[in-house]
C-alpha cells in the first residue's frame, strides 16, 4: 500500500506560500516539459489571481521516493480562517512559512494557534532568504517566541527549520550551505511528518472537509479517510449534523495526482480523496460504513464577528444590468455559499427582501459580494456591524490584534488614531530602515472605516494587518467623525457645468455624463451635514458671449473606491448598490422630504 504524508501549508498573505508550491511541483515533474504553466498555479480562482492572495483551500499531491505527499494550500488571511479550520483534520503536519524580513504576522499567529491546539507538530520554513535586508536568524527567534506565547508543548517547540527561496526554488538546512533545489525540504517532510494514520481493518469513517459542485456529478465531498476503505459503487451512510442518516451509493472516487483529479476504483485509510454520489453532503459530516455508522467529531469553526444585510435592489436603476434580481434568487445563492463556506451564517429577517449574512471580516464578505456580482446578481448591502455577545450578564465585543508598519515620522499619529478607537498598545519595535512596528488590541468596530483614514494620515507609507484576537468586555463608546454627503436632487445625467459649480462643496465621486437618481450619493461634503444638489442642471444658452466664459472646464479627478473601501465608507443610513458593472452609494430613504420627516421624528 502507498505510504502517504498529509501536510498543510500555512502562512501570512504574500509570504511566498503559493510560489514555493509552484517550485515543488515543477521540480518533481508534475508538469510536462512543453506544458505552459501559469505563475501561482494553485491560485486557480480569478479573484485569487487578481488580488494575489489565496482565498480557498485547495489540494495537490507530489511523489517523492516511495511516498505520496498530499499538500493542502490554505488562505493566509484571517477572514478565511474557516477555510483553514475545516482542513486541519485532514493533515498530520503543518509547514509554517514565514517571510525572512517581515517575521510572524497576525494571520500567522492565528492559524498557527489553531494547528497547535489540534496537536500538530509544525515544520518551520524561513522563506525569501534572497530578499534584500532579510534577517532569517532574528525571524527564527521571533517564531520561537511565538510558539512559547501560544503554549506549544515540548515536542512542538522542537521543530525542524528549513531556509528557502520559493522564487529561486532552493531550500537549505543552514544559511551558508549551497543548494540548487528543494531536496532538503522534501527530505525534512519525509523524516518529520508522521505517516498518515488510519486502520484498514476498521469500518469506513471519513470526515468531509470541503465541498465542490460538478455539473455532471453533482456535489463532490473531499476529506481524509480516517479508517477502512471505500470502493466505487459501494453503499455508504452519510451521517448528517442533525443526526439524520442517508443511504447513498458512491458513483466516483477521485485522488489527487499533481493538481488534477484522477479517478480510482478504491481508496484506503490515510489518503485524501473526493467522493461523488452524495446529493445532500455538507462540510463536517461523516461518511461511514452502512453496517457500522459511527460519526467522527464535528469540525469546530469560530463564530462570525461581523454582520451585513443583503437586500433586493429597489433603486430606480434596478434591473438594468443584473440577471438575478429577485429575493428568491439571492436567497438561493446565499444558501449555496453556505454549503461550502462553513464560517458564514445566514439569518432571514422579518422582510422577504432582506437577509443577514454573518462572517469573519470585511474581506470575506467582500469576496462573496464580488463573486455574486460577477455571476450576474444585482442587490444592495448595508454597512457591516460587529456582533456582540453576552457573558455573565455583560456585553462583550470582538477584539482584533492589529500590527502596523509605518514610517517613524507617523508613529505618533498612528498611536493617537488607534487610541481614540479604544486601542491598547501591546508592543513597539523600532526598525533599522526608518520604519517602526506597532502592535495593538483594538475593538473590531473601531477598525471599520479606519483603513482609508490610516493610509491618508501615513501618506500611503503605512501597512496594516489585523486578525481576530478574542471577545472582551465592551470598551465604551467610540467617538466617530461625522461625514456629510453630497446627494443628487433628481433623476438625470450629471453635467460638467454643475459638477464644476459644486466642486468647492466637496469631493465628487462621479464624472460628467454619469446617470444619477434622487437620493444617490455623488460626493463627500466638506462639512459634517448632508447637502442636496441639482447636479443635472445645464448651462443656460444665450446669444451673449463674454471673454473667458466658454473656456474648457477643468474638473478634479473623481474619487474611486474599491469594494472593500466602499463597504468601509458607507454610514448606517446608507446602502451600497451592487450591480455587475457598477457600485453606487445611496441613502436608504431616497426621497429628500421623507428623510427630513425621519430626522424630525428622531429629534
Coordinates of C-alpha atoms in Angstrom, one line a residue:
X1 CA 0.0 0.0 0.0
X2 CA 1.2 3.5 -0.8
X3 CA 2.9 5.4 2.1
X4 CA 1.2 8.8 2.5
X5 CA 2.2 12.1 4.1
X6 CA -0.5 14.8 4.5
X7 CA 0.6 18.3 5.1
X8 CA -1.0 21.8 5.1
X9 CA 1.0 24.9 4.3
X10 CA 0.1 28.0 6.4
X11 CA 1.5 31.5 6.0
X12 CA 0.6 35.2 6.1
X13 CA -0.6 36.9 2.9
X14 CA 2.3 37.4 0.4
X15 CA 4.9 35.3 2.3
X16 CA 5.5 33.1 -0.8
X17 CA 3.5 30.0 0.0
X18 CA 2.0 29.5 -3.4
X19 CA 5.3 30.3 -5.2
X20 CA 7.0 27.6 -3.1
X21 CA 4.4 25.1 -4.1
X22 CA 4.9 26.0 -7.8
X23 CA 8.6 25.3 -7.5
X24 CA 7.9 21.9 -5.7
X25 CA 5.5 20.9 -8.5
X26 CA 8.0 21.9 -11.2
X27 CA 11.0 20.0 -9.6
X28 CA 9.1 16.8 -9.0
X29 CA 7.9 16.6 -12.6
X30 CA 4.2 17.3 -12.2
X31 CA 4.2 19.3 -15.4
X32 CA 5.3 18.1 -18.8
X33 CA 8.4 19.9 -20.3
X34 CA 6.3 21.5 -23.1
X35 CA 3.4 22.3 -20.8
X36 CA 2.5 26.0 -20.3
X37 CA 2.2 26.7 -16.6
X38 CA 1.0 30.0 -15.1
X39 CA 2.6 31.5 -12.1
X40 CA 0.9 30.7 -8.7
X41 CA -0.8 27.7 -10.3
X42 CA -2.6 26.9 -7.1
X43 CA -4.4 30.3 -7.2
X44 CA -6.9 29.0 -9.7
X45 CA -9.8 31.3 -8.9
X46 CA -10.0 34.6 -10.9
X47 CA -10.2 36.7 -7.8
X48 CA -7.2 34.9 -6.3
X49 CA -5.1 35.8 -9.4
X50 CA -6.3 39.4 -9.4
X51 CA -5.6 40.0 -5.7
X52 CA -2.5 37.8 -5.4
X53 CA -3.9 36.0 -2.3
X54 CA -5.2 32.6 -1.6
X55 CA -8.9 32.6 -0.7
X56 CA -10.0 28.9 -1.0
X57 CA -8.2 25.8 0.4
X58 CA -7.0 23.5 -2.4
X59 CA -5.4 20.1 -2.8
X60 CA -2.5 18.8 -4.7
X61 CA -0.1 15.8 -4.4
X62 CA 3.5 15.1 -5.3
X63 CA 5.5 11.9 -5.3
X64 CA 9.0 11.8 -3.7
X65 CA 10.8 8.5 -3.5
X66 CA 8.3 5.9 -2.1
X67 CA 5.9 8.5 -0.7
X68 CA 2.9 10.3 -1.8
X69 CA 2.7 13.8 -0.3
X70 CA -0.7 15.3 -0.2
X71 CA -0.5 19.1 0.1
X72 CA -3.3 21.4 1.2
X73 CA -2.8 25.1 0.3
X74 CA -4.6 27.3 2.9
X75 CA -5.6 31.0 2.8
X76 CA -3.2 33.4 4.6
X77 CA -5.8 35.9 5.6
X78 CA -7.7 35.6 9.0
X79 CA -11.0 36.4 7.4
X80 CA -10.8 33.0 5.7
X81 CA -9.9 31.2 9.0
X82 CA -12.9 28.9 8.4
X83 CA -11.1 27.5 5.3
X84 CA -8.1 26.7 7.5
X85 CA -10.0 25.2 10.4
X86 CA -12.0 22.8 8.3
X87 CA -9.0 21.3 6.6
X88 CA -6.8 20.9 9.7
X89 CA -8.3 17.5 10.5
X90 CA -7.2 16.2 7.0
X91 CA -3.5 16.7 7.7
X92 CA -0.8 15.3 10.1
X93 CA 1.6 18.2 10.0
X94 CA 1.8 21.9 9.0
X95 CA 4.5 23.7 7.1
X96 CA 4.7 27.2 8.7
X97 CA 6.1 29.6 6.1
X98 CA 7.5 32.9 7.5
X99 CA 9.0 35.8 5.5
X100 CA 12.7 36.2 6.3
X101 CA 12.3 40.0 6.5
X102 CA 8.8 40.6 8.0
X103 CA 8.7 37.8 10.5
X104 CA 5.4 36.4 12.0
X105 CA 2.3 38.4 11.3
X106 CA -1.2 38.4 12.9
X107 CA -2.6 35.9 10.5
X108 CA 0.4 33.6 11.0
X109 CA -0.3 33.7 14.7
X110 CA -4.0 32.9 14.3
X111 CA -3.5 29.9 12.0
X112 CA -0.6 28.5 14.0
X113 CA -2.6 28.7 17.2
X114 CA -5.4 26.6 15.6
X115 CA -2.9 23.9 14.4
X116 CA -1.1 23.7 17.8
X117 CA -4.4 23.3 19.6
X118 CA -5.0 20.2 17.4
X119 CA -1.7 18.8 18.5
X120 CA 0.0 19.1 15.0
X121 CA 3.8 19.5 15.0
X122 CA 5.0 22.1 12.5
X123 CA 8.0 22.4 10.2
X124 CA 9.2 26.0 10.1
X125 CA 10.3 27.3 6.7
X126 CA 12.0 30.7 6.7
X127 CA 11.2 31.8 3.1
X128 CA 12.5 34.6 0.9
X129 CA 16.1 34.4 2.1
X130 CA 17.0 36.0 -1.3
X131 CA 15.3 39.2 -0.2
X132 CA 17.5 42.3 0.4
X133 CA 17.8 43.2 4.1
X134 CA 16.4 39.9 5.2
X135 CA 17.1 38.8 8.8
X136 CA 16.4 35.0 8.9
X137 CA 18.2 34.3 12.3
X138 CA 16.3 37.1 14.0
X139 CA 13.0 36.0 12.5
X140 CA 13.6 32.4 13.7
X141 CA 13.9 33.8 17.3
X142 CA 10.6 35.6 16.8
X143 CA 9.0 32.4 15.6
X144 CA 10.3 30.5 18.7
X145 CA 8.9 33.3 20.9
X146 CA 5.6 33.0 19.2
X147 CA 5.5 29.2 19.8
X148 CA 6.1 29.9 23.6
X149 CA 3.4 32.6 23.6
X150 CA 0.9 30.1 22.1
X151 CA 1.7 27.5 24.8
X152 CA 3.3 24.9 22.4
X153 CA 4.3 21.7 24.1
X154 CA 7.9 20.4 24.2
X155 CA 7.6 18.3 21.1
X156 CA 6.1 21.2 19.1
X157 CA 8.9 23.5 20.3
X158 CA 11.5 21.1 18.9
X159 CA 10.6 22.0 15.3
X160 CA 12.9 21.4 12.3
X161 CA 13.9 24.6 10.4
X162 CA 14.4 25.0 6.7
X163 CA 15.7 28.1 4.9
X164 CA 14.2 28.6 1.4
X165 CA 13.6 30.8 -1.5
X166 CA 10.4 29.9 -3.3
X167 CA 11.2 32.2 -6.2
X168 CA 14.6 30.6 -6.8
X169 CA 13.3 27.0 -6.0
X170 CA 16.0 26.3 -3.3
X171 CA 16.0 25.1 0.3
X172 CA 18.8 24.7 2.8
X173 CA 19.4 23.2 6.3
X174 CA 21.8 26.1 7.1
X175 CA 22.1 29.5 5.6
X176 CA 25.7 29.1 4.5
X177 CA 25.1 25.9 2.5
X178 CA 25.0 25.7 -1.3
X179 CA 21.7 24.5 -2.8
X180 CA 20.1 24.5 -6.2
X181 CA 16.8 22.6 -5.4
X182 CA 14.2 21.9 -2.8
X183 CA 15.5 18.5 -1.8
X184 CA 16.2 19.5 1.9
X185 CA 12.6 20.4 2.2
X186 CA 11.3 17.1 0.8
X187 CA 13.7 15.1 3.0
X188 CA 12.6 17.0 6.1
X189 CA 8.9 16.3 5.2
X190 CA 9.7 12.5 4.8
X191 CA 11.7 12.5 8.1
X192 CA 9.4 14.5 10.4
X193 CA 5.9 14.2 9.1
X194 CA 4.2 11.1 10.6
X195 CA 2.7 8.6 8.1
X196 CA -1.0 9.2 7.7
X197 CA -2.7 7.3 10.5
X198 CA -5.7 5.0 10.0
X199 CA -6.8 1.4 10.4
X200 CA -7.6 -0.6 7.3
X201 CA -9.4 -3.3 9.3
X202 CA -11.9 -0.9 10.9
X203 CA -15.2 0.1 9.3
X204 CA -15.2 3.1 6.9
X205 CA -15.0 6.6 8.5
X206 CA -14.3 9.7 6.5
X207 CA -14.9 13.4 7.6
X208 CA -16.0 15.7 4.8
X209 CA -13.8 18.9 4.9
X210 CA -14.6 20.5 1.6
X211 CA -17.4 20.6 -0.9
X212 CA -17.5 21.4 -4.7
X213 CA -20.1 21.1 -7.4
X214 CA -19.8 19.5 -10.8
X215 CA -22.5 20.0 -13.5
X216 CA -22.4 16.3 -14.3
X217 CA -21.6 14.6 -11.0
X218 CA -23.4 17.0 -8.6
X219 CA -21.9 17.5 -5.2
X220 CA -18.4 16.2 -4.5
X221 CA -17.2 15.9 -0.9
X222 CA -13.4 15.9 -0.1
X223 CA -11.8 14.7 3.0
X224 CA -9.4 12.2 4.6
X225 CA -10.3 8.6 5.1
X226 CA -9.7 8.0 8.8
X227 CA -10.4 4.3 8.8
X228 CA -11.3 1.5 6.4
X229 CA -11.6 1.8 2.7
X230 CA -14.2 2.8 0.1
X231 CA -15.0 1.4 -3.3
X232 CA -16.8 2.7 -6.4
X233 CA -20.4 1.5 -6.3
X234 CA -20.3 0.8 -2.6
X235 CA -23.3 1.8 -0.4
X236 CA -22.4 4.1 2.5
X237 CA -24.3 6.0 5.2
X238 CA -24.0 9.8 5.4
X239 CA -24.3 11.0 9.0
X240 CA -25.7 14.5 9.0
X241 CA -25.1 17.1 11.7
X242 CA -28.7 16.9 12.9
X243 CA -28.4 13.1 13.4
X244 CA -30.2 12.1 10.2
X245 CA -28.8 9.1 8.3
X246 CA -28.9 9.0 4.5
X247 CA -28.0 6.0 2.4
X248 CA -26.1 6.7 -0.8
X249 CA -24.1 4.7 -3.4
X250 CA -20.6 6.1 -4.3
X251 CA -20.6 6.9 -8.0
X252 CA -17.0 8.1 -8.4
X253 CA -13.8 8.2 -6.3
X254 CA -11.0 10.7 -7.1
X255 CA -7.5 11.0 -5.9
X256 CA -5.2 14.0 -6.5
X257 CA -2.2 13.4 -8.8
X258 CA -0.3 16.7 -9.1
X259 CA -3.1 19.3 -9.5
X260 CA -5.5 17.1 -11.2
X261 CA -8.1 14.6 -10.0
X262 CA -7.6 11.0 -11.1
X263 CA -10.4 8.5 -10.9
X264 CA -9.8 5.4 -9.0
X265 CA -11.9 2.3 -8.1
X266 CA -10.9 2.1 -4.5
X267 CA -9.3 4.3 -1.8
X268 CA -7.8 3.4 1.6
X269 CA -7.3 4.9 5.1
X270 CA -4.9 7.8 5.3
X271 CA -5.5 9.2 1.8
X272 CA -7.3 12.4 0.9
X273 CA -10.0 11.7 -1.7
X274 CA -13.1 13.1 -3.3
X275 CA -16.4 11.2 -3.4
X276 CA -19.3 11.8 -5.8
X277 CA -22.8 10.4 -5.4
X278 CA -24.0 12.1 -2.2
X279 CA -26.6 14.7 -3.1
X280 CA -27.1 16.1 0.5
X281 CA -23.5 16.1 1.7
X282 CA -22.1 19.1 3.6
X283 CA -18.9 20.1 5.3
X284 CA -18.3 18.5 8.7
X285 CA -20.4 15.4 8.1
X286 CA -19.2 11.8 8.3
X287 CA -19.2 9.1 5.6
X288 CA -19.5 5.7 7.3
X289 CA -19.9 2.0 6.7
X290 CA -23.7 1.3 6.4
X291 CA -23.4 -1.6 8.9
X292 CA -21.3 0.4 11.4
X293 CA -22.4 4.0 11.2
X294 CA -20.2 5.7 13.8
X295 CA -19.7 9.5 13.4
X296 CA -16.5 11.4 13.8
X297 CA -16.2 14.6 15.9
X298 CA -17.6 17.6 14.1
X299 CA -15.4 20.4 12.8
X300 CA -15.4 23.3 15.2
X301 CA -15.5 26.7 13.4
X302 CA -15.1 30.0 15.2
X303 CA -18.3 32.1 15.3
X304 CA -18.7 35.1 13.0
X305 CA -17.8 38.6 14.2
X306 CA -19.4 40.8 11.6
X307 CA -22.9 41.0 10.1
X308 CA -24.2 42.7 7.0
X309 CA -27.7 43.0 5.4
X310 CA -28.2 41.9 1.8
X311 CA -31.3 43.5 0.2
X312 CA -33.1 43.3 -3.1
X313 CA -32.2 46.3 -5.3
X314 CA -35.0 48.8 -5.2
X315 CA -33.2 51.8 -6.7
X316 CA -34.6 53.5 -9.9
X317 CA -31.9 51.7 -11.9
X318 CA -32.8 48.2 -10.7
X319 CA -32.9 45.5 -13.3
X320 CA -30.7 47.4 -15.9
X321 CA -27.6 45.2 -15.6
X322 CA -28.3 42.1 -13.5
X323 CA -29.7 38.8 -14.5
X324 CA -30.7 37.7 -11.0
X325 CA -32.7 40.3 -9.1
X326 CA -35.4 38.7 -7.0
X327 CA -35.2 37.8 -3.3
X328 CA -35.7 34.1 -4.2
X329 CA -32.6 34.1 -6.5
X330 CA -30.5 36.0 -3.9
X331 CA -31.5 33.6 -1.1
X332 CA -30.7 30.6 -3.2
X333 CA -27.2 31.9 -4.0
X334 CA -26.5 32.7 -0.3
X335 CA -27.7 29.3 0.7
X336 CA -25.4 27.7 -1.9
X337 CA -22.5 29.7 -0.5
X338 CA -23.2 28.3 3.0
X339 CA -22.7 24.7 1.7
X340 CA -19.0 25.2 1.1
X341 CA -18.2 28.2 3.3
X342 CA -18.6 26.9 6.8
X343 CA -17.7 30.1 8.6
X344 CA -20.6 32.1 7.1
X345 CA -24.1 32.2 8.7
X346 CA -27.4 33.2 7.2
X347 CA -30.4 34.7 9.0
X348 CA -33.7 35.6 7.5
X349 CA -35.3 38.8 8.7
X350 CA -39.0 39.7 9.0
X351 CA -38.8 41.1 5.5
X352 CA -38.9 38.8 2.4
X353 CA -36.5 41.1 0.6
X354 CA -33.7 41.3 3.2
X355 CA -31.2 38.7 4.6
X356 CA -28.5 38.9 7.2
X357 CA -25.1 37.3 6.4
X358 CA -22.6 36.9 9.3
X359 CA -18.9 36.4 8.6
X360 CA -15.4 36.7 9.9
X361 CA -14.4 40.0 8.4
X362 CA -14.9 42.6 5.7
X363 CA -12.6 40.9 3.2
X364 CA -14.6 37.6 3.5
X365 CA -17.9 39.4 2.9
X366 CA -16.5 41.5 0.0
X367 CA -15.2 38.3 -1.7
X368 CA -18.8 36.9 -1.6
X369 CA -20.2 40.2 -2.9
X370 CA -17.6 40.3 -5.8
X371 CA -18.3 36.7 -6.8
X372 CA -22.1 37.4 -6.8
X373 CA -21.8 40.5 -9.0
X374 CA -19.6 38.7 -11.5
X375 CA -22.2 35.9 -11.7
X376 CA -24.9 38.5 -12.7
X377 CA -26.5 39.2 -9.3
X378 CA -27.9 42.7 -8.5
X379 CA -28.5 43.7 -4.9
X380 CA -27.8 46.2 -2.1
X381 CA -25.8 45.8 1.1
X382 CA -25.6 47.7 4.4
X383 CA -22.7 48.9 6.5
X384 CA -21.0 45.9 8.3
X385 CA -21.7 45.8 12.0
X386 CA -19.9 43.9 14.7
X387 CA -21.7 41.0 16.6
X388 CA -21.9 41.5 20.3
X389 CA -22.3 38.6 22.8
X390 CA -23.4 38.3 26.4
X391 CA -21.0 37.0 29.1
X392 CA -22.1 36.9 32.8
X393 CA -24.8 39.5 32.0
X394 CA -22.3 41.9 30.4
X395 CA -21.9 42.8 26.8
X396 CA -18.7 41.6 25.1
X397 CA -17.3 42.6 21.7
X398 CA -14.8 41.2 19.2
X399 CA -11.2 42.5 19.6
X400 CA -8.7 42.5 16.7
X401 CA -4.9 42.1 17.0
X402 CA -3.5 44.9 14.8
X403 CA 0.1 45.1 13.5
X404 CA 1.1 48.4 11.9
X405 CA 4.4 49.0 10.0
X406 CA 4.8 52.8 9.4
X407 CA 7.5 55.4 8.8
X408 CA 8.9 56.7 12.1
X409 CA 7.5 60.2 11.3
X410 CA 3.9 58.9 11.6
X411 CA 4.2 56.7 14.7
X412 CA 2.7 59.4 17.0
X413 CA -0.2 59.9 14.5
X414 CA -1.0 56.2 14.3
X415 CA -0.9 55.7 18.1
X416 CA -3.2 58.7 18.6
X417 CA -5.7 57.4 15.9
X418 CA -5.9 53.9 17.4
X419 CA -6.1 55.1 21.0
X420 CA -9.1 57.2 20.0
X421 CA -10.6 54.0 18.8
X422 CA -10.1 52.4 22.2
X423 CA -7.0 50.6 21.1
X424 CA -4.4 49.3 23.6
X425 CA -0.8 49.2 22.5
X426 CA 1.0 45.9 23.3
X427 CA 4.4 46.4 21.7
X428 CA 6.5 48.8 19.7
X429 CA 9.7 47.9 17.9
X430 CA 11.8 50.5 16.0
X431 CA 13.5 49.1 12.9
X432 CA 16.8 50.0 11.3
X433 CA 15.2 51.0 8.0
X434 CA 13.3 54.1 9.2
X435 CA 10.2 52.1 10.0
X436 CA 8.6 51.0 13.2
X437 CA 6.3 48.1 14.0
X438 CA 3.4 48.7 16.4
X439 CA 1.1 46.0 17.9
X440 CA -2.3 46.9 19.3
X441 CA -5.5 45.3 20.5
X442 CA -8.4 47.3 19.0
X443 CA -12.2 46.7 19.1
X444 CA -13.3 45.4 15.6
X445 CA -15.9 48.3 15.4
X446 CA -13.0 50.8 15.7
X447 CA -11.4 49.4 12.5
X448 CA -14.5 49.7 10.3
X449 CA -13.7 52.7 8.0
X450 CA -10.2 53.1 9.5
X451 CA -8.1 51.9 6.6
X452 CA -8.7 54.9 4.4
X453 CA -8.0 57.4 7.1
X454 CA -4.9 55.4 8.1
X455 CA -3.5 55.4 4.5
X456 CA -4.2 59.2 4.2
X457 CA -2.6 60.0 7.6
X458 CA 0.6 58.0 6.8
X459 CA 0.8 59.4 3.2
X460 CA 0.4 55.8 1.9
X461 CA 3.6 54.6 3.6
X462 CA 1.8 52.5 6.3
X463 CA 0.9 48.8 6.2
X464 CA -1.8 47.5 8.5
X465 CA -2.7 43.8 9.2
X466 CA -5.1 42.5 11.7
X467 CA -6.8 39.3 12.7
X468 CA -9.5 38.3 15.3
X469 CA -8.0 38.0 18.8
X470 CA -10.8 37.3 21.2
X471 CA -14.0 38.6 22.8
X472 CA -13.6 41.1 25.6
X473 CA -15.9 43.3 27.6
X474 CA -17.3 46.3 25.8
X475 CA -14.7 49.1 25.7
X476 CA -17.2 52.0 25.7
X477 CA -18.4 54.4 23.0
X478 CA -16.0 55.4 20.2
X479 CA -16.2 59.0 19.0
X480 CA -16.9 58.8 15.3
X481 CA -16.1 61.7 12.9
X482 CA -19.3 62.6 11.2
X483 CA -19.1 62.7 7.4
X484 CA -21.5 64.7 5.3
X485 CA -22.7 63.5 1.9
X486 CA -23.5 65.3 -1.4
X487 CA -26.8 63.9 -2.6
X488 CA -28.4 64.1 -6.0
X489 CA -31.7 66.1 -6.0
X490 CA -33.4 64.4 -9.0
X491 CA -33.0 61.8 -11.8
X492 CA -31.0 62.7 -14.8
X493 CA -27.4 62.9 -16.2
X494 CA -24.7 64.8 -14.4
X495 CA -23.3 67.8 -16.3
X496 CA -19.8 69.1 -16.3
X497 CA -21.2 72.6 -15.7
X498 CA -22.9 71.5 -12.4
X499 CA -20.0 69.4 -11.2
X500 CA -17.7 72.4 -11.7
X501 CA -20.1 74.8 -9.9
X502 CA -20.4 72.5 -6.9
X503 CA -16.7 71.4 -6.8
X504 CA -15.9 73.8 -3.8
X505 CA -18.6 72.0 -1.8
X506 CA -16.7 68.7 -1.5
X507 CA -15.0 65.7 -3.3
X508 CA -17.0 64.2 -6.2
X509 CA -17.4 60.5 -6.8
X510 CA -18.8 60.8 -10.4
X511 CA -17.9 62.2 -13.8
X512 CA -19.9 64.3 -16.3
X513 CA -22.3 62.0 -18.2
X514 CA -23.0 59.7 -15.2
X515 CA -26.6 58.9 -14.7
X516 CA -27.9 59.7 -11.2
X517 CA -31.2 59.4 -9.3
X518 CA -32.7 61.2 -6.4
X519 CA -31.1 60.1 -3.2
X520 CA -27.9 58.8 -4.8
X521 CA -24.7 59.9 -3.1
X522 CA -22.5 61.7 -5.6
X523 CA -19.7 63.0 -3.3
X524 CA -18.4 63.8 0.2
X525 CA -19.4 67.2 1.7
X526 CA -16.6 69.4 3.2
X527 CA -18.9 69.8 6.3
X528 CA -20.5 67.2 8.5
X529 CA -24.0 67.7 7.2
X530 CA -25.7 66.3 4.1
X531 CA -26.3 68.6 1.1
X532 CA -28.7 68.0 -1.7
X533 CA -27.5 69.3 -5.1
X534 CA -29.1 69.7 -8.5
X535 CA -26.3 68.0 -10.3
X536 CA -28.2 67.6 -13.7
X537 CA -28.6 71.4 -14.3
X538 CA -27.0 72.6 -17.5
X539 CA -25.7 76.0 -18.5
X540 CA -28.3 78.4 -19.9
X541 CA -27.6 79.1 -23.6
X542 CA -27.9 82.7 -24.9
X543 CA -26.6 84.7 -27.8
X544 CA -24.5 86.8 -25.4
X545 CA -20.8 85.9 -25.0
X546 CA -18.2 87.2 -22.6
X547 CA -14.4 86.8 -22.8
X548 CA -13.3 83.7 -21.0
X549 CA -16.8 82.4 -20.2
X550 CA -16.6 79.5 -22.5
X551 CA -13.2 78.2 -21.5
X552 CA -12.8 74.5 -21.0
X553 CA -13.8 73.3 -17.6
X554 CA -11.0 71.6 -15.6
X555 CA -12.6 69.1 -13.2
X556 CA -10.7 67.3 -10.4
X557 CA -10.5 63.5 -10.9
X558 CA -13.4 61.9 -9.1
X559 CA -12.6 59.7 -6.1
X560 CA -12.9 56.0 -6.9
X561 CA -13.4 53.2 -4.4
X562 CA -12.5 49.5 -4.3
X563 CA -15.3 47.3 -3.0
X564 CA -13.6 47.0 0.5
X565 CA -13.2 50.8 0.7
X566 CA -16.8 51.3 -0.3
X567 CA -18.0 48.9 2.4
X568 CA -16.0 50.8 5.0
X569 CA -17.2 54.2 3.7
X570 CA -21.0 53.9 3.9
X571 CA -22.8 55.0 7.0
X572 CA -25.7 53.5 9.0
X573 CA -28.4 55.3 6.9
X574 CA -26.8 54.4 3.6
X575 CA -26.6 51.4 1.3
X576 CA -24.2 50.2 -1.4
X577 CA -25.9 49.3 -4.6
X578 CA -24.1 46.4 -6.3
X579 CA -24.6 45.5 -10.0
X580 CA -22.4 43.5 -12.4
X581 CA -20.9 46.8 -13.8
X582 CA -21.4 49.5 -11.2
X583 CA -21.3 50.3 -7.5
X584 CA -23.3 53.3 -6.3
X585 CA -23.7 54.9 -2.9
X586 CA -27.2 55.8 -1.9
X587 CA -29.3 56.8 1.1
X588 CA -31.7 54.2 2.5
X589 CA -34.5 56.7 2.1
X590 CA -34.3 58.2 -1.4
X591 CA -36.9 60.9 -1.1
X592 CA -35.5 64.1 0.5
X593 CA -38.8 65.0 2.1
X594 CA -39.1 61.6 3.7
X595 CA -35.5 61.9 5.1
X596 CA -36.4 65.3 6.6
X597 CA -39.5 63.8 8.2
X598 CA -37.4 60.9 9.7
X599 CA -34.9 63.4 11.1
X600 CA -37.6 65.4 12.8
X601 CA -39.2 62.2 14.2
X602 CA -35.8 61.1 15.6
X603 CA -35.1 64.6 17.1

